[in-house]
PDB file of N, CA and C in Angstrom:
ATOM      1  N   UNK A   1       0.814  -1.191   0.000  1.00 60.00           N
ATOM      2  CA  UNK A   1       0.000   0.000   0.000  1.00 60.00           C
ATOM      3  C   UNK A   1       0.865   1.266   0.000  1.00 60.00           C
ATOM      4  N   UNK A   2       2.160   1.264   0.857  1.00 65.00           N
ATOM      5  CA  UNK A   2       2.627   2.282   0.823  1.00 65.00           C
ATOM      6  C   UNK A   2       4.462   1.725   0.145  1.00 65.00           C
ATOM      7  N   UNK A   3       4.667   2.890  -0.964  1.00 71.00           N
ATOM      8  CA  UNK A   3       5.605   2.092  -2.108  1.00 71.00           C
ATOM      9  C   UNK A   3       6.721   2.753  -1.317  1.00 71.00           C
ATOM     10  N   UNK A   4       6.521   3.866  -0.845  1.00 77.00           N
ATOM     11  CA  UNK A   4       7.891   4.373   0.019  1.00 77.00           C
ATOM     12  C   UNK A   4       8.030   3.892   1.373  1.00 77.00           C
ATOM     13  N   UNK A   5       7.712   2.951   1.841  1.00 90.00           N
ATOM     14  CA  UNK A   5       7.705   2.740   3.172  1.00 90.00           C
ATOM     15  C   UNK A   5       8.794   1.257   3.241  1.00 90.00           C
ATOM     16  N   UNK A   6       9.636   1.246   4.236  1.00 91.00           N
ATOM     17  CA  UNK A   6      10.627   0.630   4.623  1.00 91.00           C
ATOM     18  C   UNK A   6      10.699  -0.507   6.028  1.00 91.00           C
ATOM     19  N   UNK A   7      10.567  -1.895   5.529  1.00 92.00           N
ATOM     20  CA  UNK A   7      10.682  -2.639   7.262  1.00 92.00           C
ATOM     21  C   UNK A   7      12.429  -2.556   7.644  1.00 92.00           C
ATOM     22  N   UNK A   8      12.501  -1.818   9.321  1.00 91.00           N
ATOM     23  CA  UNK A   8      13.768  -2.204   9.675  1.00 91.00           C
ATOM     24  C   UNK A   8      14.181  -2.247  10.321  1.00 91.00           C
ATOM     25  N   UNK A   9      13.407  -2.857  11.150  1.00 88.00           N
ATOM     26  CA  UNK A   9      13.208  -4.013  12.631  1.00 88.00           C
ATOM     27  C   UNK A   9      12.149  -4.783  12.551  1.00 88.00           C
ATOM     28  N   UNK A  10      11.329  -5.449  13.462  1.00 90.00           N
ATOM     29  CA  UNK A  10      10.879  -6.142  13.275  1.00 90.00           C
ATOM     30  C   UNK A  10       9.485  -5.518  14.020  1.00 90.00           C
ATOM     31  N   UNK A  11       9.679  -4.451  14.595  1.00 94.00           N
ATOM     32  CA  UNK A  11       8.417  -3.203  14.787  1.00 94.00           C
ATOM     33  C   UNK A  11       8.851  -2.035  14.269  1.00 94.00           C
ATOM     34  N   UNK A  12       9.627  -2.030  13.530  1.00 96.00           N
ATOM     35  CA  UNK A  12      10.054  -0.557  12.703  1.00 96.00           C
ATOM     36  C   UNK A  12       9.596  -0.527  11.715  1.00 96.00           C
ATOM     37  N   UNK A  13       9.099   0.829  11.274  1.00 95.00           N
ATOM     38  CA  UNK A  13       9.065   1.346   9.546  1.00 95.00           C
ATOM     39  C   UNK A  13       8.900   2.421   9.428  1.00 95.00           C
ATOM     40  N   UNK A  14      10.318   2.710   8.384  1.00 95.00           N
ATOM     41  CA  UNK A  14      10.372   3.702   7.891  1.00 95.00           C
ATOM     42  C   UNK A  14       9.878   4.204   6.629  1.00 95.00           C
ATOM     43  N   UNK A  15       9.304   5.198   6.673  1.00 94.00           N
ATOM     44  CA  UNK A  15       7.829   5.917   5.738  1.00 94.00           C
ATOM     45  C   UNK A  15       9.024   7.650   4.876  1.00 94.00           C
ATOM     46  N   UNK A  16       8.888   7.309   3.647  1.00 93.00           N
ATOM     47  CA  UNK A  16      10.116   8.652   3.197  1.00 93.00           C
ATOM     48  C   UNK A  16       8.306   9.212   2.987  1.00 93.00           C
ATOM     49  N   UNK A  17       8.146  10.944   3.276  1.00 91.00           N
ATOM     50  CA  UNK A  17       6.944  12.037   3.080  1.00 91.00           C
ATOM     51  C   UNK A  17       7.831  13.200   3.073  1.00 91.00           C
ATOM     52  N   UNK A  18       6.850  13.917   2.277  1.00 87.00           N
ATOM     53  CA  UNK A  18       7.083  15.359   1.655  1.00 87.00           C
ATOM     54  C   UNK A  18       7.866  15.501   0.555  1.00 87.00           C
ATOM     55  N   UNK A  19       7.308  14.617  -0.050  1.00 85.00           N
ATOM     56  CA  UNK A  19       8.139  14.278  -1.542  1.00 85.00           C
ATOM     57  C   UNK A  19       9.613  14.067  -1.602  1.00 85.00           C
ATOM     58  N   UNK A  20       9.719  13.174  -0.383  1.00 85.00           N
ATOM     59  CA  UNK A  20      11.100  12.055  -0.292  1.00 85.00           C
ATOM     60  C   UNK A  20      12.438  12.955   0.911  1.00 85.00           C
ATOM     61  N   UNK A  21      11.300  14.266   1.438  1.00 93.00           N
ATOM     62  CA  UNK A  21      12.342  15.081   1.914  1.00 93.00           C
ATOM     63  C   UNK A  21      12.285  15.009   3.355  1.00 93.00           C
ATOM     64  N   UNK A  22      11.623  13.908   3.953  1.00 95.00           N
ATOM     65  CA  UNK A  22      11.786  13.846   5.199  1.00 95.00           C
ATOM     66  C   UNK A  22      11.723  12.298   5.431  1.00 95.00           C
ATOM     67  N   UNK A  23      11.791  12.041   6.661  1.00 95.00           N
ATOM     68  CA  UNK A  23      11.230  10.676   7.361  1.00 95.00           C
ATOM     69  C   UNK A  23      10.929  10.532   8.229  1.00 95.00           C
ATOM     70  N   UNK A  24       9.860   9.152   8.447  1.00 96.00           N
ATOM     71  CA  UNK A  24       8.472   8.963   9.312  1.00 96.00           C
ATOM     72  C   UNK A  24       8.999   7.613  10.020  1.00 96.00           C
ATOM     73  N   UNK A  25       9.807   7.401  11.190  1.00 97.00           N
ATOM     74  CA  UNK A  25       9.826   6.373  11.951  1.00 97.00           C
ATOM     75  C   UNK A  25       8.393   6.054  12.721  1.00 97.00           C
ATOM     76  N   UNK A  26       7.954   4.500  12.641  1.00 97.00           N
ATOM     77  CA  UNK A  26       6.756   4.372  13.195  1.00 97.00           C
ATOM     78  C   UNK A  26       7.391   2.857  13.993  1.00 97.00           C
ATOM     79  N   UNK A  27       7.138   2.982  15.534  1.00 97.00           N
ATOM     80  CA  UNK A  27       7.016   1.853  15.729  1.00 97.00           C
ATOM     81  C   UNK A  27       5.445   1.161  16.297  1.00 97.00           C
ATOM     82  N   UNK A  28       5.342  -0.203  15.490  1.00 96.00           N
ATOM     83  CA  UNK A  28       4.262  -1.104  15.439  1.00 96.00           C
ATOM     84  C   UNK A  28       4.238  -1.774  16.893  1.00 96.00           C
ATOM     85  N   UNK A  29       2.765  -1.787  17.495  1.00 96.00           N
ATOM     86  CA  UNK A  29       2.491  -3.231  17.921  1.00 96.00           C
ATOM     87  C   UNK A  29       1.469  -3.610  17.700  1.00 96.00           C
ATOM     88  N   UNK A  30       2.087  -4.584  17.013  1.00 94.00           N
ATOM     89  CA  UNK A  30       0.995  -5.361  16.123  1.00 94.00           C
ATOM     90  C   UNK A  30      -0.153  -6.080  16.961  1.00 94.00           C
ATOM     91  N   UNK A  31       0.151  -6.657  18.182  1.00 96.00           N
ATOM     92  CA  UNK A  31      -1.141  -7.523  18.392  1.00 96.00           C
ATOM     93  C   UNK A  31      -2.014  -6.292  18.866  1.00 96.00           C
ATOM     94  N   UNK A  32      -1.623  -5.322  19.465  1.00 97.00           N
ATOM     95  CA  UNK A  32      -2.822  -4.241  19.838  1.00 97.00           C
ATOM     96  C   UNK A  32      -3.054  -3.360  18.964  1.00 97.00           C
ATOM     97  N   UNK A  33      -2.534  -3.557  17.652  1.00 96.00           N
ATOM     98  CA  UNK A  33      -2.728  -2.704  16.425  1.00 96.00           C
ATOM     99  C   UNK A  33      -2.725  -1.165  16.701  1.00 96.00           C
ATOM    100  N   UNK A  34      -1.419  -0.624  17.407  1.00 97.00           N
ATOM    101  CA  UNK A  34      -1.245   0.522  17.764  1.00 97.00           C
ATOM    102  C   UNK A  34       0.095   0.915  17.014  1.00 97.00           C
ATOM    103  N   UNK A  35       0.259   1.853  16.505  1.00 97.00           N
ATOM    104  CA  UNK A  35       1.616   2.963  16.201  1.00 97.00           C
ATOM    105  C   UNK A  35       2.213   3.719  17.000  1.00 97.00           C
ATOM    106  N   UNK A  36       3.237   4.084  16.585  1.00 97.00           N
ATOM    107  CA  UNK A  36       3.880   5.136  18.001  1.00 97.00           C
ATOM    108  C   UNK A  36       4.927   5.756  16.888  1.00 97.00           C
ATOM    109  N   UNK A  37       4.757   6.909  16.586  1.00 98.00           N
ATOM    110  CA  UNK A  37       5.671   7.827  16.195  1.00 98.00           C
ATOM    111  C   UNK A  37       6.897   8.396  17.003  1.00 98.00           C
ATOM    112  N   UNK A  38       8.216   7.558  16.161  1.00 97.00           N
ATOM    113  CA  UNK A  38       9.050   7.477  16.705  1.00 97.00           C
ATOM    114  C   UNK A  38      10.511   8.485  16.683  1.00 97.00           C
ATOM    115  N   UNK A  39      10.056   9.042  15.287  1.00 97.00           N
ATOM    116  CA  UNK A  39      11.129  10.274  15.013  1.00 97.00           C
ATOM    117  C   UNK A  39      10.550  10.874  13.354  1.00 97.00           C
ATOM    118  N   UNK A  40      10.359  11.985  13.262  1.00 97.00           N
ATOM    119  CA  UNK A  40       9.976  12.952  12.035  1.00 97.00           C
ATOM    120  C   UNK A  40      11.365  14.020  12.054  1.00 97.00           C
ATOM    121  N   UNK A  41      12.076  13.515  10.743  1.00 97.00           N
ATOM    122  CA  UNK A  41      13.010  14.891  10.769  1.00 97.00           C
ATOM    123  C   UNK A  41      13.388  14.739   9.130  1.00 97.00           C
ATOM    124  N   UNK A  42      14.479  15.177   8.802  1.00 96.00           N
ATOM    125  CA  UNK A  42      15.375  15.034   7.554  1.00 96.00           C
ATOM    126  C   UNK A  42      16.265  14.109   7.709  1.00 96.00           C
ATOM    127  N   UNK A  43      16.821  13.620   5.816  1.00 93.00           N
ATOM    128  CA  UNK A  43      17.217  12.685   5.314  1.00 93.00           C
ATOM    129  C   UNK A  43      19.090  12.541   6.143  1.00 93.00           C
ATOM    130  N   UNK A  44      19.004  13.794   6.628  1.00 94.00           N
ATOM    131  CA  UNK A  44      20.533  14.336   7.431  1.00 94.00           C
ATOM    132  C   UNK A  44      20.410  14.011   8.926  1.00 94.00           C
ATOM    133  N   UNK A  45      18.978  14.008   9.594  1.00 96.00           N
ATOM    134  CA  UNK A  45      18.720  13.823  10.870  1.00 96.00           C
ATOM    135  C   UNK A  45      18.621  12.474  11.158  1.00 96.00           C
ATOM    136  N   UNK A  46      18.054  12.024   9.936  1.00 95.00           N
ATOM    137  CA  UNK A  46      17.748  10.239  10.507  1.00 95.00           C
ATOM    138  C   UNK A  46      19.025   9.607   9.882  1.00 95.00           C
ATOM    139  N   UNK A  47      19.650   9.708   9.974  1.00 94.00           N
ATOM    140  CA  UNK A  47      21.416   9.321   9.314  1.00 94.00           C
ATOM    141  C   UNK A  47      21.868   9.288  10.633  1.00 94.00           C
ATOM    142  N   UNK A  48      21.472  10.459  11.423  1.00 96.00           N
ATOM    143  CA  UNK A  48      22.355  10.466  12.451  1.00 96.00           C
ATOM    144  C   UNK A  48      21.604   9.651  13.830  1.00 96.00           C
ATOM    145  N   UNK A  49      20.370   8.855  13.584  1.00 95.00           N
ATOM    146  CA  UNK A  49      19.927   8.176  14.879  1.00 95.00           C
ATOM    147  C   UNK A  49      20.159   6.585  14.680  1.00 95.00           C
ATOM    148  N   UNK A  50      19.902   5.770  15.633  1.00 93.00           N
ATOM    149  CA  UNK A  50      19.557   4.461  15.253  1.00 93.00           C
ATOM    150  C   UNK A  50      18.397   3.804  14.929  1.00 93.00           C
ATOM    151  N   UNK A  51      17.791   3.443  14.277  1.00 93.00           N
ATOM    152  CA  UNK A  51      16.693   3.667  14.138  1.00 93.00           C
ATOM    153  C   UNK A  51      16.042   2.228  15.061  1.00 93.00           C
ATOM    154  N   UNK A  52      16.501   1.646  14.981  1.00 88.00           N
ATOM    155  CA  UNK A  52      16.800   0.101  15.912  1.00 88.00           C
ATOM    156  C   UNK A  52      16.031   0.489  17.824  1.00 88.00           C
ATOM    157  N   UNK A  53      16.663   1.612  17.365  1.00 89.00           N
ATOM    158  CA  UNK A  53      16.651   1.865  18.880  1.00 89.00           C
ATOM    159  C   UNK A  53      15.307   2.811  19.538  1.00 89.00           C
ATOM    160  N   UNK A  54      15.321   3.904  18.587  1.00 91.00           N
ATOM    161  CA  UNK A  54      14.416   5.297  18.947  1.00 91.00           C
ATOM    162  C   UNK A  54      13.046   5.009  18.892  1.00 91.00           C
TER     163      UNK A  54
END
């Protein structure tokens, strides 16, 4: 459904928005079908986190 969106953990995904100029960390839990927004910044900001981790 979503062609820019990235698995990279195993509750991570990363979502590229604003026409590829930012990024949307979301972490999943799946059995309670909840999201948790995990970091919104630039292609320079999320370089510099772990994403594993945040």
């Amino acid at each position: 459904m979503y062609a820019h969106a990235s698995i990279v953990a195993k509750d991570r995904v990363v979502f590229n928005i604003g026409g590829n100029r930012y990024r949307l960390v979301i972490r999943f839990d799946y059995p309670r079908r909840i999201g948790f927004v995990r970091f919104v910044g630039t292609h320079a900001e999320y370089d510099r986190i772990d994403v594993a981790q945040v």
